[in-house]
Amino acid sequence: MKNSNKIKRRVFIKVVGLSGGGLFLASYVPLQNLLANTGDDPKIFAPNVFLKIDSNGIVTIIVHRSEMGQGVKTALPMLVAEELEVDWDKIVIEQADVDAKYGSQTTGGSTSIRRSWEPLRVAGATARVMLITAAASHWNVSSDNCYAENGFVINKLNNEKLSYGELVDEASKLSIPTDVKLKDPKDFKIIGKRIHRVDTPDKIYGKAKFGIDVVIPGMFYAAVSRCPSFGGSVKSYDAAKAKNISGFRTVVQISSGVAVVADSTWRAFNGRDALNIQWDLGPNAKINSDDIHNKLVNKSKADGYEFESRGDINKNIEEEKILDAVYEVPFITHAPMEPMNCVAEFKDGKAELWAPTQNPQNARSEVAKALGISEVDVTVHVTLMGGGFGRRLVSDFAVEAAEISKAIKKPVKLTWTRQEDMKFGWYRPPSLHVLKGAIDAEGKAMKFSHHIIAPSITQFRFAPDLPPKDYDIKEGTVGLEYQIPNMRIAGSIIKTPIPISWLRSVYNTQNPFAIESFIDELAFAANTDPVEFRMKMLPDDSRLKNVLKVLAEKSGWGIGKILPKGRGRGVALFKGYDSFCAQVHEVTISGNKIKVDRVVAVIDCGIVVNPDLVEAQMEGAIVFGLSAALKGEITIKNGGVEQSNFDDYEILTYNEMPEIEVHYVKNTLPVGGVGEVGVPPCAPAVCNAIFAATGKRIRKLPIRLDS
Amino acid sequence: MPKYTLTVNEKKQTVDVDAGTPLLWVLRDNLGLTGTKYSCGEGICGNCTIHVNGKAERSCVINVEDAVGSSITTIEGLAEKHDHPIFKTWIELEVSQCGYCQPGQIMTLAALLEQNPKPSRKEIDDALNSVLCRCGTYQRIRNAVDKLVEEGQ
Ligand code: FES
Ligand code: FES
């Protein structure tokens, strides 16, 4: 505490700039010296918000999305640098603070690369064109006689060179061109390469600053006690015991509960635990998981709102074999390794936040609303984050920190415990899926109907009167690639008081589980190989079909079809986020134990910006998907969450890691998302593999072979 | 308030904290060594792993008073020049995603390899099995460990 207090604000900002915000590559050091040696401030050329070049030649690229492990801090600058024609090892990468000028800064929905693909390349190309124009006019030659490479403009006629730094002044005076030409993919030098992550070294040396590591001068530490049942509130509290904790500073009531402020994290935790709070448990104190399950079941009896239909699902087909099944998934939670936290300082009517957020613009507006100040008076510095998976799209932790700082008139760091992270999350909703299907005498799928019943995140969070046509629960069930002549896709929502929100792939972790499992049921009923069965239903020009073909080949599907007893393999497909993914999972079952031995994944995400990052996202998505399928379950008792730590909310461990092989389809189609597309096929593929191994059809997650 | 003198990364430092304070919070809040991460606080996840007299231990379940007299190493002190073979292999194979669990992974592995440069698969599994990574970097950790063991580090 004392140590950290000694750090002056000015110094701290620099520390954040180095490790938390900006990111400097090895070669930054000499450049920095160069900067330090010049007497005057360097001039800056910044033709757009994504890059700046100063007269010392330092090229800074600004990352406007949040780095949470997916690699945007590397991949987004690759897009700018490609078109800018700079030496990758010489750029400086800076994390953007919150600002509308960047467009959306929301890191979710696998959009960072997809939505930036064009604008960031245009940003780089625009600067390049201007630098070339500046050099051409300096040499008095036509721009056509010049080209850019490695941070220089070169005169083709005489090989003379001018560095970008030397051109800053002249380029700054030019008007900004509006229709620059982008590079042909065949000329890419950076895009498509296995460029190393720029932030790995600091992270593994323990130097990188995550949100939880931020320290600002004069900062106190806070912990919050929240009502054990959702929707409850504080009736009264007695802080006498908390006041006896050494280092206790104060206690304040905020909108979500009661906060204890102390001079260290541990003392804040202890102070919080020593509070004696009388809760008004609110209207939900009697709600249990069973009640929610029953609501789902009740709604499943109706037909639901029809999202899509084709042919006639009710017509009789000669010699048809009819199947029906009900699938169910529970609440699950994000549980990133870094619990929620935020540093906030409210001073002179303004709030400054250091937040591990996927959604700085939302954090800003929520904080402004909570504090009754205007958005322009809220600054959000986006820190590194120890995983996000959608949890950090919600700004509750930022609002809490800001409220506490405003109340105590001091900067404060709020840290949630793991237990609070488990109990006060924003959960992926549960769902029930009613499926019906029919195959004809030839074993062809003739009918398919799917009714999903689930709480709606959009309805819960934003639109109490959400019209059925806008139900978000249809994600992953409408627009299926399968050509089945008679289809009906419908949905019903239920309301629950349990906070729900987006979690890596959201409803795509639910609908495809039911659909791809049921398709497998149809394949077996038709006595057809599951890959072949799917192939027959996919149109020839389908990218998904191509992915499945590649998968069959890479996984050795069909070769040595008969696995030893107790082993099985299953397949599942998914399209979404402008990408296509198929996976084969191989399992060994001994008793009630499931071991996933091997996963082969094929992805078509169009142009691959950085193969290493794509592979890492696929590996991570598979672990995430398997954790949910094999273990993930949040249960509700008395209006609150029962689980509290990684011992009762387990995730996959090192021993359980399957061998994962990732293959991608090479093409030059527009870039697709990769952060989420690998999750949806996991649950169905592993369940289909279990069926192949044991003949037992799993229709409820998490998978429990003993029930 | 009691004072405790700790030896952390070969430096003696005195802290003024309550008995029973987990070493994790002393390192993070009092000594500014934030490379040691908090995640579960109950000895389950291994993200807070440090070395106590060369052995991998979970700092969230060690009381400060029990650390007095021991030699404590944190990720910051593992190799001040960052020349540890684990670091090099970790970068080469791009093991890390969000990076949050990685100090714990690395400290766990470093202690194991220090004691036994050629551990068996089972010894490796036993050591790393309860260091949790939500980003799912286990396959790359496995590849990195295999490489390190093969190179006899
Ligand atoms: S934080 Fe210590 S083991 Fe998890
Ligand atoms: S790298 Fe993110 S938790 Fe392991």
mmCIF file of N, CA, C and O in Angstrom, chain B residues 42-86:
data_model
loop_
_atom_site.group_PDB
_atom_site.id
_atom_site.type_symbol
_atom_site.label_atom_id
_atom_site.label_comp_id
_atom_site.label_asym_id
_atom_site.label_seq_id
_atom_site.Cartn_x
_atom_site.Cartn_y
_atom_site.Cartn_z
ATOM 1 N N GLU B 42 -8.593 -20.172 -3.067
ATOM 2 C CA GLU B 42 -8.783 -21.349 -2.201
ATOM 3 C C GLU B 42 -7.853 -22.498 -2.566
ATOM 4 O O GLU B 42 -8.149 -23.653 -2.258
ATOM 5 N N GLY B 43 -6.790 -22.203 -3.252
ATOM 6 C CA GLY B 43 -5.831 -23.259 -3.568
ATOM 7 C C GLY B 43 -6.274 -24.203 -4.669
ATOM 8 O O GLY B 43 -5.710 -25.282 -4.836
ATOM 9 N N ILE B 44 -7.277 -23.810 -5.449
ATOM 10 C CA ILE B 44 -7.822 -24.723 -6.461
ATOM 11 C C ILE B 44 -7.178 -24.527 -7.836
ATOM 12 O O ILE B 44 -6.923 -25.490 -8.556
ATOM 13 N N CYS B 45 -6.892 -23.281 -8.205
ATOM 14 C CA CYS B 45 -6.580 -22.998 -9.614
ATOM 15 C C CYS B 45 -5.100 -22.907 -9.944
ATOM 16 O O CYS B 45 -4.714 -22.967 -11.110
ATOM 17 N N GLY B 46 -4.257 -22.678 -8.947
ATOM 18 C CA GLY B 46 -2.815 -22.627 -9.207
ATOM 19 C C GLY B 46 -2.314 -21.358 -9.882
ATOM 20 O O GLY B 46 -1.127 -21.227 -10.158
ATOM 21 N N ASN B 47 -3.192 -20.414 -10.133
ATOM 22 C CA ASN B 47 -2.750 -19.191 -10.816
ATOM 23 C C ASN B 47 -1.819 -18.331 -9.951
ATOM 24 O O ASN B 47 -1.111 -17.490 -10.459
ATOM 25 N N CYS B 48 -1.840 -18.577 -8.645
ATOM 26 C CA CYS B 48 -1.038 -17.756 -7.730
ATOM 27 C C CYS B 48 0.253 -18.459 -7.325
ATOM 28 O O CYS B 48 0.861 -18.100 -6.325
ATOM 29 N N THR B 49 0.665 -19.452 -8.106
ATOM 30 C CA THR B 49 1.808 -20.280 -7.707
ATOM 31 C C THR B 49 3.121 -19.492 -7.668
ATOM 32 O O THR B 49 3.433 -18.729 -8.579
ATOM 33 N N ILE B 50 3.849 -19.717 -6.582
ATOM 34 C CA ILE B 50 5.176 -19.115 -6.399
ATOM 35 C C ILE B 50 6.108 -20.233 -5.937
ATOM 36 O O ILE B 50 5.663 -21.379 -5.782
ATOM 37 N N HIS B 51 7.368 -19.932 -5.723
ATOM 38 C CA HIS B 51 8.286 -20.918 -5.147
ATOM 39 C C HIS B 51 8.587 -20.552 -3.705
ATOM 40 O O HIS B 51 8.907 -19.402 -3.415
ATOM 41 N N VAL B 52 8.457 -21.530 -2.838
ATOM 42 C CA VAL B 52 8.871 -21.350 -1.460
ATOM 43 C C VAL B 52 9.993 -22.371 -1.233
ATOM 44 O O VAL B 52 9.747 -23.581 -1.352
ATOM 45 N N ASN B 53 11.168 -21.854 -1.020
ATOM 46 C CA ASN B 53 12.360 -22.715 -0.929
ATOM 47 C C ASN B 53 12.438 -23.680 -2.126
ATOM 48 O O ASN B 53 12.694 -24.864 -1.970
ATOM 49 N N GLY B 54 12.133 -23.144 -3.287
ATOM 50 C CA GLY B 54 12.280 -23.922 -4.517
ATOM 51 C C GLY B 54 11.095 -24.804 -4.871
ATOM 52 O O GLY B 54 11.071 -25.416 -5.931
ATOM 53 N N LYS B 55 10.138 -24.883 -3.955
ATOM 54 C CA LYS B 55 8.972 -25.736 -4.249
ATOM 55 C C LYS B 55 7.775 -24.900 -4.700
ATOM 56 O O LYS B 55 7.537 -23.810 -4.189
ATOM 57 N N ALA B 56 7.016 -25.444 -5.652
ATOM 58 C CA ALA B 56 5.830 -24.717 -6.118
ATOM 59 C C ALA B 56 4.760 -24.752 -5.033
ATOM 60 O O ALA B 56 4.371 -25.818 -4.563
ATOM 61 N N GLU B 57 4.293 -23.581 -4.643
ATOM 62 C CA GLU B 57 3.252 -23.488 -3.614
ATOM 63 C C GLU B 57 2.221 -22.442 -4.039
ATOM 64 O O GLU B 57 2.532 -21.526 -4.783
ATOM 65 N N ARG B 58 1.026 -22.583 -3.498
ATOM 66 C CA ARG B 58 -0.046 -21.642 -3.847
ATOM 67 C C ARG B 58 -0.100 -20.513 -2.824
ATOM 68 O O ARG B 58 -0.436 -20.749 -1.658
ATOM 69 N N SER B 59 0.227 -19.337 -3.268
ATOM 70 C CA SER B 59 0.411 -18.233 -2.320
ATOM 71 C C SER B 59 -0.892 -17.774 -1.685
ATOM 72 O O SER B 59 -0.872 -17.111 -0.663
ATOM 73 N N CYS B 60 -2.030 -18.136 -2.260
ATOM 74 C CA CYS B 60 -3.295 -17.689 -1.666
ATOM 75 C C CYS B 60 -3.640 -18.478 -0.414
ATOM 76 O O CYS B 60 -4.515 -18.078 0.333
ATOM 77 N N VAL B 61 -2.965 -19.621 -0.203
ATOM 78 C CA VAL B 61 -3.275 -20.407 0.994
ATOM 79 C C VAL B 61 -2.071 -20.499 1.944
ATOM 80 O O VAL B 61 -2.009 -21.373 2.790
ATOM 81 N N ILE B 62 -1.116 -19.572 1.772
ATOM 82 C CA ILE B 62 0.001 -19.497 2.721
ATOM 83 C C ILE B 62 -0.176 -18.223 3.539
ATOM 84 O O ILE B 62 -0.288 -17.127 2.982
ATOM 85 N N ASN B 63 -0.222 -18.359 4.850
ATOM 86 C CA ASN B 63 -0.304 -17.170 5.680
ATOM 87 C C ASN B 63 1.056 -16.490 5.747
ATOM 88 O O ASN B 63 2.085 -17.165 5.795
ATOM 89 N N VAL B 64 1.023 -15.186 5.793
ATOM 90 C CA VAL B 64 2.278 -14.426 5.760
ATOM 91 C C VAL B 64 3.247 -14.886 6.850
ATOM 92 O O VAL B 64 4.441 -15.044 6.607
ATOM 93 N N GLU B 65 2.720 -15.166 8.042
ATOM 94 C CA GLU B 65 3.629 -15.514 9.151
ATOM 95 C C GLU B 65 4.361 -16.829 8.879
ATOM 96 O O GLU B 65 5.464 -17.047 9.355
ATOM 97 N N ASP B 66 3.731 -17.689 8.068
ATOM 98 C CA ASP B 66 4.373 -18.972 7.760
ATOM 99 C C ASP B 66 5.442 -18.841 6.680
ATOM 100 O O ASP B 66 6.156 -19.793 6.389
ATOM 101 N N ALA B 67 5.509 -17.678 6.060
ATOM 102 C CA ALA B 67 6.488 -17.490 4.983
ATOM 103 C C ALA B 67 7.782 -16.865 5.499
ATOM 104 O O ALA B 67 8.783 -16.819 4.787
ATOM 105 N N VAL B 68 7.744 -16.402 6.739
ATOM 106 C CA VAL B 68 8.937 -15.775 7.310
ATOM 107 C C VAL B 68 10.057 -16.815 7.385
ATOM 108 O O VAL B 68 9.825 -17.956 7.795
ATOM 109 N N GLY B 69 11.229 -16.432 6.950
ATOM 110 C CA GLY B 69 12.360 -17.352 7.020
ATOM 111 C C GLY B 69 12.530 -18.214 5.789
ATOM 112 O O GLY B 69 13.538 -18.896 5.638
ATOM 113 N N SER B 70 11.547 -18.200 4.904
ATOM 114 C CA SER B 70 11.660 -18.986 3.673
ATOM 115 C C SER B 70 12.169 -18.098 2.544
ATOM 116 O O SER B 70 12.037 -16.884 2.587
ATOM 117 N N SER B 71 12.706 -18.756 1.539
ATOM 118 C CA SER B 71 13.110 -18.005 0.366
ATOM 119 C C SER B 71 11.974 -18.077 -0.656
ATOM 120 O O SER B 71 11.576 -19.156 -1.095
ATOM 121 N N ILE B 72 11.441 -16.915 -0.968
ATOM 122 C CA ILE B 72 10.268 -16.846 -1.850
ATOM 123 C C ILE B 72 10.677 -16.316 -3.214
ATOM 124 O O ILE B 72 11.402 -15.325 -3.308
ATOM 125 N N THR B 73 10.216 -16.990 -4.250
ATOM 126 C CA THR B 73 10.471 -16.488 -5.605
ATOM 127 C C THR B 73 9.136 -16.309 -6.313
ATOM 128 O O THR B 73 8.288 -17.203 -6.287
ATOM 129 N N THR B 74 8.980 -15.160 -6.934
ATOM 130 C CA THR B 74 7.779 -14.925 -7.741
ATOM 131 C C THR B 74 8.188 -14.944 -9.214
ATOM 132 O O THR B 74 9.370 -14.987 -9.530
ATOM 133 N N ILE B 75 7.192 -14.863 -10.080
ATOM 134 C CA ILE B 75 7.464 -14.882 -11.520
ATOM 135 C C ILE B 75 8.459 -13.776 -11.896
ATOM 136 O O ILE B 75 9.328 -13.974 -12.752
ATOM 137 N N GLU B 76 8.376 -12.647 -11.196
ATOM 138 C CA GLU B 76 9.285 -11.538 -11.512
ATOM 139 C C GLU B 76 10.732 -11.905 -11.194
ATOM 140 O O GLU B 76 11.660 -11.353 -11.784
ATOM 141 N N GLY B 77 10.896 -12.836 -10.257
ATOM 142 C CA GLY B 77 12.256 -13.190 -9.846
ATOM 143 C C GLY B 77 12.756 -14.495 -10.446
ATOM 144 O O GLY B 77 13.858 -14.951 -10.151
ATOM 145 N N LEU B 78 11.941 -15.112 -11.283
ATOM 146 C CA LEU B 78 12.337 -16.425 -11.830
ATOM 147 C C LEU B 78 13.603 -16.306 -12.655
ATOM 148 O O LEU B 78 14.501 -17.152 -12.562
ATOM 149 N N ALA B 79 13.681 -15.299 -13.466
ATOM 150 C CA ALA B 79 14.887 -15.060 -14.274
ATOM 151 C C ALA B 79 14.848 -13.590 -14.628
ATOM 152 O O ALA B 79 14.133 -13.185 -15.541
ATOM 153 N N GLU B 80 15.579 -12.809 -13.865
ATOM 154 C CA GLU B 80 15.433 -11.367 -14.050
ATOM 155 C C GLU B 80 15.818 -10.910 -15.453
ATOM 156 O O GLU B 80 15.307 -9.925 -15.959
ATOM 157 N N LYS B 81 16.707 -11.685 -16.082
ATOM 158 C CA LYS B 81 17.070 -11.312 -17.462
ATOM 159 C C LYS B 81 16.119 -11.949 -18.481
ATOM 160 O O LYS B 81 16.334 -11.840 -19.680
ATOM 161 N N HIS B 82 15.141 -12.629 -17.980
ATOM 162 C CA HIS B 82 14.151 -13.263 -18.862
ATOM 163 C C HIS B 82 14.756 -14.287 -19.802
ATOM 164 O O HIS B 82 14.289 -14.477 -20.920
ATOM 165 N N ASP B 83 15.840 -14.904 -19.345
ATOM 166 C CA ASP B 83 16.520 -15.867 -20.208
ATOM 167 C C ASP B 83 16.193 -17.316 -19.816
ATOM 168 O O ASP B 83 16.868 -18.246 -20.211
ATOM 169 N N HIS B 84 15.164 -17.497 -19.029
ATOM 170 C CA HIS B 84 14.785 -18.851 -18.626
ATOM 171 C C HIS B 84 14.308 -19.633 -19.848
ATOM 172 O O HIS B 84 13.554 -19.098 -20.670
ATOM 173 N N PRO B 85 14.747 -20.889 -19.979
ATOM 174 C CA PRO B 85 14.310 -21.657 -21.158
ATOM 175 C C PRO B 85 12.785 -21.768 -21.279
ATOM 176 O O PRO B 85 12.268 -21.840 -22.395
ATOM 177 N N ILE B 86 12.086 -21.764 -20.155
ATOM 178 C CA ILE B 86 10.612 -21.820 -20.254
ATOM 179 C C ILE B 86 10.088 -20.585 -20.981
ATOM 180 O O ILE B 86 9.228 -20.681 -21.846
#
